[in-house]
Structure formats: C-alpha cells, structure tokens
Short mmCIF file of C-alpha atoms in Angstrom, two decimals:
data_model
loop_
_atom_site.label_atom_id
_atom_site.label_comp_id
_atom_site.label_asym_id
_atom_site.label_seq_id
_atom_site.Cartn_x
_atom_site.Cartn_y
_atom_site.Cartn_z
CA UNK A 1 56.89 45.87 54.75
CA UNK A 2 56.47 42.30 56.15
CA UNK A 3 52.75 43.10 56.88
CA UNK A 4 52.25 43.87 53.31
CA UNK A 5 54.34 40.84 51.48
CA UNK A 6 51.87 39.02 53.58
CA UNK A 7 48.64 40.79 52.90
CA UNK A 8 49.75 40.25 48.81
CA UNK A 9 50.34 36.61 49.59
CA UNK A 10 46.79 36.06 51.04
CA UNK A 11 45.29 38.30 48.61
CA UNK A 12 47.08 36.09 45.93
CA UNK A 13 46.07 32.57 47.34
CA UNK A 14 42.54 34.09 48.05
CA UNK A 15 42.43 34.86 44.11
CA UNK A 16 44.01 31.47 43.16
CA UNK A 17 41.41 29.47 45.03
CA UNK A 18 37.90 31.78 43.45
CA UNK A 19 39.83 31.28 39.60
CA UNK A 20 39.94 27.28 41.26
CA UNK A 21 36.27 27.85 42.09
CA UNK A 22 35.01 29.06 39.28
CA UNK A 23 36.77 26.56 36.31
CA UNK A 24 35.80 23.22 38.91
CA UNK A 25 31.79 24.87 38.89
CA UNK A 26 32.43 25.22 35.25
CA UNK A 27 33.42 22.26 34.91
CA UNK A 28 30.74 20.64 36.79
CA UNK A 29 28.36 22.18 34.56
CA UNK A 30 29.94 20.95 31.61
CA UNK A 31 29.84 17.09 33.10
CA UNK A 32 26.00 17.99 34.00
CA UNK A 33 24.87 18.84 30.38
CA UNK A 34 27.29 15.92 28.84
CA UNK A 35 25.05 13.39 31.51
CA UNK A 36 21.93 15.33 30.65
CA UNK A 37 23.04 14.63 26.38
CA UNK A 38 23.73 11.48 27.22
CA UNK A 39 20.58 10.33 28.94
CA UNK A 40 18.61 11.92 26.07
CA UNK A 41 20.32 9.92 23.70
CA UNK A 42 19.35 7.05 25.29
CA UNK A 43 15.86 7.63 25.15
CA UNK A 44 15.94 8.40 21.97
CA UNK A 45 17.52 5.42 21.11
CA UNK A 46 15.19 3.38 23.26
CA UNK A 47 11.93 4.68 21.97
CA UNK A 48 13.60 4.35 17.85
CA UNK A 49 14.59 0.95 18.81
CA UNK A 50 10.48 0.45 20.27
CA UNK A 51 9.15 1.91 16.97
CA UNK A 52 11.53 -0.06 14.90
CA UNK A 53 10.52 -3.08 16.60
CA UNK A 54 6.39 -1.69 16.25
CA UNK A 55 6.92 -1.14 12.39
CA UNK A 56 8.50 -4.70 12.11
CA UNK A 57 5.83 -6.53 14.01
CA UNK A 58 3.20 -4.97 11.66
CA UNK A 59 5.81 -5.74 8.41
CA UNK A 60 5.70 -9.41 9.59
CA UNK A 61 1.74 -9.03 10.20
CA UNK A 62 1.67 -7.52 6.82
CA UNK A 63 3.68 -9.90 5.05
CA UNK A 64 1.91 -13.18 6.77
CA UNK A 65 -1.52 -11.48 5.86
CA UNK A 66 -0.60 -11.29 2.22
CA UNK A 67 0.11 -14.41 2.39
CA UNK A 68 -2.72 -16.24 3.86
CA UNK A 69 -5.12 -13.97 1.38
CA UNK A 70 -3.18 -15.04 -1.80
CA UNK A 71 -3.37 -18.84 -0.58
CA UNK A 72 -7.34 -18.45 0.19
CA UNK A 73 -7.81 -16.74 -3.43
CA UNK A 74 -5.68 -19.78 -4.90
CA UNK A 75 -7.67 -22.48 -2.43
CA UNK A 76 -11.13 -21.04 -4.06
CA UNK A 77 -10.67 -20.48 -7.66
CA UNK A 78 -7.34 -22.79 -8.82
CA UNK A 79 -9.41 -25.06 -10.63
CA UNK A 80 -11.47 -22.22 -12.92
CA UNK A 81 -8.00 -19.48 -13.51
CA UNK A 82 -7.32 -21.84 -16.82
CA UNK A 83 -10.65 -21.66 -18.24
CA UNK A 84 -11.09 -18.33 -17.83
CA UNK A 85 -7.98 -17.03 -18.64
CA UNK A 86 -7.08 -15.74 -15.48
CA UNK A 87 -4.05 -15.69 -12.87
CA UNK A 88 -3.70 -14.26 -9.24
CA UNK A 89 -0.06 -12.37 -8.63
CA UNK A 90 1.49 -13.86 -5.15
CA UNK A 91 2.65 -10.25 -4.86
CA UNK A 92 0.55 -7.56 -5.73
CA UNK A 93 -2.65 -9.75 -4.83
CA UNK A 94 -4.16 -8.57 -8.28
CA UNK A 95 -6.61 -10.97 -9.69
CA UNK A 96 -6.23 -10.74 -13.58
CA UNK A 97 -8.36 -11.88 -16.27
CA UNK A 98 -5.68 -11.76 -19.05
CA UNK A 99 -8.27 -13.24 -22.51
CA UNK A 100 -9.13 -9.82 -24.15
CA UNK A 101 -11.74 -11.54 -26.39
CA UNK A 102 -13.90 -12.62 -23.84
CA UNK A 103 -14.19 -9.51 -22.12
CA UNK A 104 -14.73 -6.85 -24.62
CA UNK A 105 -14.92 -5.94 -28.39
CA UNK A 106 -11.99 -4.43 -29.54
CA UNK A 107 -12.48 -0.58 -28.71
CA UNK A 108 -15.71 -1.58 -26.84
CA UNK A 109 -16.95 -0.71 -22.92
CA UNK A 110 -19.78 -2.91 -22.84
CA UNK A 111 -19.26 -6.46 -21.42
CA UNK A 112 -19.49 -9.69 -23.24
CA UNK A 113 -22.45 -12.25 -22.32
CA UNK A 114 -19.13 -14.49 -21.93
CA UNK A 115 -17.31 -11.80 -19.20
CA UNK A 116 -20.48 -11.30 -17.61
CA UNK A 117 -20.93 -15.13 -16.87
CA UNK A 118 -17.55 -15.31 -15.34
CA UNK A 119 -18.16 -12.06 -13.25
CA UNK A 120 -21.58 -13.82 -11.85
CA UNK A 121 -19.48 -16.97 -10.54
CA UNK A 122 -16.35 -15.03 -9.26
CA UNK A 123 -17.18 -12.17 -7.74
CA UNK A 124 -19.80 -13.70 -5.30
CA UNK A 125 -16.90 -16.02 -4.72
CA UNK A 126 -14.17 -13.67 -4.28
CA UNK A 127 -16.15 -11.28 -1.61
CA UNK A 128 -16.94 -14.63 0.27
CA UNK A 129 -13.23 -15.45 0.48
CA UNK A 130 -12.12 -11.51 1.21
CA UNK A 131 -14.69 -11.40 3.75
CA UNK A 132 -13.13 -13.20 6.24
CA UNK A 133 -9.54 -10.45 5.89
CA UNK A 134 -12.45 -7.80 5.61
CA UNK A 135 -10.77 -5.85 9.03
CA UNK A 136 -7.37 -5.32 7.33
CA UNK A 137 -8.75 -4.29 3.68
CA UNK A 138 -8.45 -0.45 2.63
CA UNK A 139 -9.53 -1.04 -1.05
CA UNK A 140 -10.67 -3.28 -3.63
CA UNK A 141 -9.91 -1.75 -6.87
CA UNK A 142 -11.21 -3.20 -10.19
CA UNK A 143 -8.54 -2.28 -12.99
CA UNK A 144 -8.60 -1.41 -16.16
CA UNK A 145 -4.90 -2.32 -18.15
CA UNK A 146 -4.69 -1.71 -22.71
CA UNK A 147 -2.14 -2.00 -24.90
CA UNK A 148 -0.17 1.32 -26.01
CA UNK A 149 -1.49 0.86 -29.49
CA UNK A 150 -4.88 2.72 -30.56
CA UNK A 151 -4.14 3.00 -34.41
CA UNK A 152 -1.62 3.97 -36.57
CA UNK A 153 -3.39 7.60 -37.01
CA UNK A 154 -2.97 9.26 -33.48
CA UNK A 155 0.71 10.05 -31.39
CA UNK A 156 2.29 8.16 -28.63
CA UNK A 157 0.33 10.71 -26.36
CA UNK A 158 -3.26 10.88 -27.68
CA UNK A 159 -3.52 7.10 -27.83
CA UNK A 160 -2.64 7.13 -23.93
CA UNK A 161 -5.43 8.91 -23.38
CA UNK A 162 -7.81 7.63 -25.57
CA UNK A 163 -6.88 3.96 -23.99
CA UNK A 164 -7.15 6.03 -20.67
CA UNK A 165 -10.75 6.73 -21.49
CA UNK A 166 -11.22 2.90 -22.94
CA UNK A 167 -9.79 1.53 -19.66
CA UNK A 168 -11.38 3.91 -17.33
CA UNK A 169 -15.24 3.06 -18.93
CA UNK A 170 -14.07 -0.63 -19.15
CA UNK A 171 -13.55 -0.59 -15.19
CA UNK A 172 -17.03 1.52 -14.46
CA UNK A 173 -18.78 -1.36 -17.22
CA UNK A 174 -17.19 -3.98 -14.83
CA UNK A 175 -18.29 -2.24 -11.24
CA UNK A 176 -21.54 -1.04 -12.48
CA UNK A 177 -22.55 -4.87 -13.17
CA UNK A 178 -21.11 -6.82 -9.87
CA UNK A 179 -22.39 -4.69 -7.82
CA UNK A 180 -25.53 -4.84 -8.90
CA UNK A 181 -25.43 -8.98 -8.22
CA UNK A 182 -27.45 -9.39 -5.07
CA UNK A 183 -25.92 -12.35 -4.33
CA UNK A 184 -22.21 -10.28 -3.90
CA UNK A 185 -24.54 -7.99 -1.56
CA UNK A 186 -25.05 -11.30 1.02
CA UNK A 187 -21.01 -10.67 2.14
CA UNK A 188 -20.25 -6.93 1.74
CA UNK A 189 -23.04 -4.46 2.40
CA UNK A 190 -23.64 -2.23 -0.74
CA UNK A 191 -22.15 1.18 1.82
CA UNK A 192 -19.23 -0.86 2.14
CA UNK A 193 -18.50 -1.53 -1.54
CA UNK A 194 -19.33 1.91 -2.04
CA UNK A 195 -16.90 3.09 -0.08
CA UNK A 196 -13.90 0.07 -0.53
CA UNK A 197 -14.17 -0.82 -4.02
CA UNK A 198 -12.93 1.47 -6.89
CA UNK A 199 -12.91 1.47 -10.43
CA UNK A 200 -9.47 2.63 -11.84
CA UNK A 201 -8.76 3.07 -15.71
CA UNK A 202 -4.48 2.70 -15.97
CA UNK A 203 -4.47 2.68 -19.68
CA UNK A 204 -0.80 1.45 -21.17
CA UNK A 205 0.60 2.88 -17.80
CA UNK A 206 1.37 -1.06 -16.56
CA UNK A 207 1.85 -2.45 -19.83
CA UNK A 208 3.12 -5.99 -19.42
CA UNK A 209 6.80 -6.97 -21.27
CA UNK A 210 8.26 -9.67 -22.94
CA UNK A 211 11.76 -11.45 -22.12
CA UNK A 212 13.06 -9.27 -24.58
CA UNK A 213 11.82 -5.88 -23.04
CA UNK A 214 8.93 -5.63 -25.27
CA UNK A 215 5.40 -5.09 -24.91
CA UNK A 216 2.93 -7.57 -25.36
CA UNK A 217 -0.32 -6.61 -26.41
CA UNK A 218 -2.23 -9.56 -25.82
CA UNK A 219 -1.26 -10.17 -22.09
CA UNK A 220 -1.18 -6.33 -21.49
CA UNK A 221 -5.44 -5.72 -22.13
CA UNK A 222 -6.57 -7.12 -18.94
CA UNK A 223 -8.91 -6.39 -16.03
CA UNK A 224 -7.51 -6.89 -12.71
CA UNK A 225 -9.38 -6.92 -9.10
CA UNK A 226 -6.69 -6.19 -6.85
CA UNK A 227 -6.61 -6.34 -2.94
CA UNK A 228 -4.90 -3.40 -1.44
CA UNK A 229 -4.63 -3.48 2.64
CA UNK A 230 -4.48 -0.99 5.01
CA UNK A 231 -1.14 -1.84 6.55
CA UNK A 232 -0.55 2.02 7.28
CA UNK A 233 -3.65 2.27 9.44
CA UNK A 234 -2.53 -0.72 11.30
CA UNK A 235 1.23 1.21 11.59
CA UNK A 236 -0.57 4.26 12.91
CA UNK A 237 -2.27 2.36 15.37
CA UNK A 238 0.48 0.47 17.14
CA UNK A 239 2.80 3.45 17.12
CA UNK A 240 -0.54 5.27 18.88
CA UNK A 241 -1.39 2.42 21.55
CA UNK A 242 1.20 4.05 23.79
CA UNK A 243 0.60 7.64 23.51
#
C-alpha cells in the first residue's frame, strides 16, 4: 500500500512539472511573438518616420522652388504686367492676361494684331526665364478662362460648352502662334514644347468672383500661361534612391 501512495505521488509531481513545462514554453512563445510585434513596429515606424521626413524635404524643395520661379517671372516682366493688362498669381504660378479686348473679338478665336505683339515680347521672355527651372517643370499649359454668359438664347449648360469650344480654340490660336516664333525656339527645343506645353480650353469652369460672391465677367475672360512642376516625380525619386 505504501509502495503505491508513493508511486501516485511521483506520478502526480511528474504530471505537475510537464503541465509546468508546457504553460512556461507557452509562455515563452507568447513573449517571442510580442518581441517579434514589437520590433516590427519599430521598423515600421522608423522607415514612416524616413518617408515622412523624404516627402517633407521635397515639400520644402517644392515650396522654395515656387518661390524663386514666381520672383524670376516678377524680376523680368514687373514693369510691362500694367500695360498689358496682366498679373502673375504668387500661388498657382499662372501668368494671366486679364484685358479681353486686346486679345480677341467678342466670340472670336483669331488673335488681335495687339495680342499678337504682346505674345512676340513675352513669350521669348518667359521661356528665357523658365529655362533656367527647366529640370523641375512637368507642363506649361496655356489657358483658356470665359465668362458663363454666351447669350440670353441658350441654357446654363449649352453656353458651357459653347464657351468650352470658344476657350479651347482660343488656347490652340494662342499655341499655334508662339510656337511658331523662332526666337522662343533659341531656349526650348520645338520636341520639348511639343511635349511640355499644352493648350487647355476651361470655359466658365474657373470663373473669377467678386467680394460679394459674384462673377465678374470682365476679369473672368482671360488667357493664362501657367507653370505646373513635377514635384511628384521628384517624390518618386527620393522615396526610390534607397530601394
């Protein structure tokens, strides 16, 4: 009888020490994974705090390039943006001639002698300047902004479109003649304007308000040369330079 209380016992502490076995190598396992989560969080904090720190420098690159653009437009042509009715927007780089009568008849795609004059002294002047940003430039795009009105005949929605067609043979009117100036050809080669300068008609899509929320037609039939850069290609890039 003694032989077997004592053959239960061991059995007993045998059993006790395997169920001690198994939870402390189940709980070893458990501590393994939460070190292995823990490292991996890590990392992926570390490399979202690199790309964070990639996108900014590019953001600050972006920002500062906008910058010294808009002052080198605004260096070249400050002293001719009154007589020709023009201003340059600090923010969306857009060159706009804003004096409707000088640059077409009313309902009209062909260019006035006056427009075309202006167009022979700026845009010479304005590839020169561009030129020297010409690395960080996606697109030039020449475009074409009307008025909502087209007469008191057609409905909100077919004088969008027929402004759409207005603006849109305005902007080809506009391309068609500086890029035939040889003398724009000396800074961009004609591939390159081919491929980096577009002619966009907008219609009344960008009309331009008033104080008062309303539209003003005068200010809103414009032509605009605007500046886009390629600050996502230069994104792509950094975030690449380490793969």
């Amino acid at each position: 009888m003694a032989n077997a209380n004592n053959w239960l016992k061991s059995a007993k502490s045998k059993k006790d020490n395997d169920d001690s076995d198994h939870w402390l190598s189940v709980s070893d396992l458990m501590a393994g994974l939460m070190m292995v989560f823990l490292f991996i969080s890590v990392a992926l904090m570390l490399l979202s705090t690199i790309e964070r720190a990639k996108i900014k420098e590019v953001a600050v690159a972006y920002q500062e390039n906008q910058v010294a653009i808009y002052n080198a437009l605004v260096g070249e042509f400050d002293e001719d943006l009154e007589r020709w009715g023009a201003e340059i927007d600090k923010n969306t780089l857009a060159f706009n001639f804003h004096s409707p009568e000088v640059l077409f008849a009313i309902g009209d795609i062909v260019l006035k002698d006056k427009y075309k004059e202006i167009l022979t002294d700026f845009f010479p002047r304005y590839l020169e300047v561009l030129s020297t940003f010409k690395s960080s430039i996606g697109e030039i795009r020449i475009e074409g902004h009307t008025s909502s009105v087209w007469n008191q005949y057609v409905t909100a929605d077919e004088s969008y479109f027929k402004n759409m067609e207005l603006s849109q043979g305005r902007t080809r009117s506009v391309l068609e003649y500086v890029y035939m100036l040889h003398k724009a050809q000396y800074y961009f080669e004609k591939d390159w304007i081919k491929k980096h300068i577009a002619a966009v008609g907008l219609s009344s899509s960008m009309a331009i308000l008033d104080g008062n929320g309303v539209e003003d037609g005068e200010k809103s039939r414009r032509v605009s040369f605007r500046v886009i850069t390629n600050a996502e290609v230069q994104i792509r890039r950094i975030l690449e330079a380490d793969d």
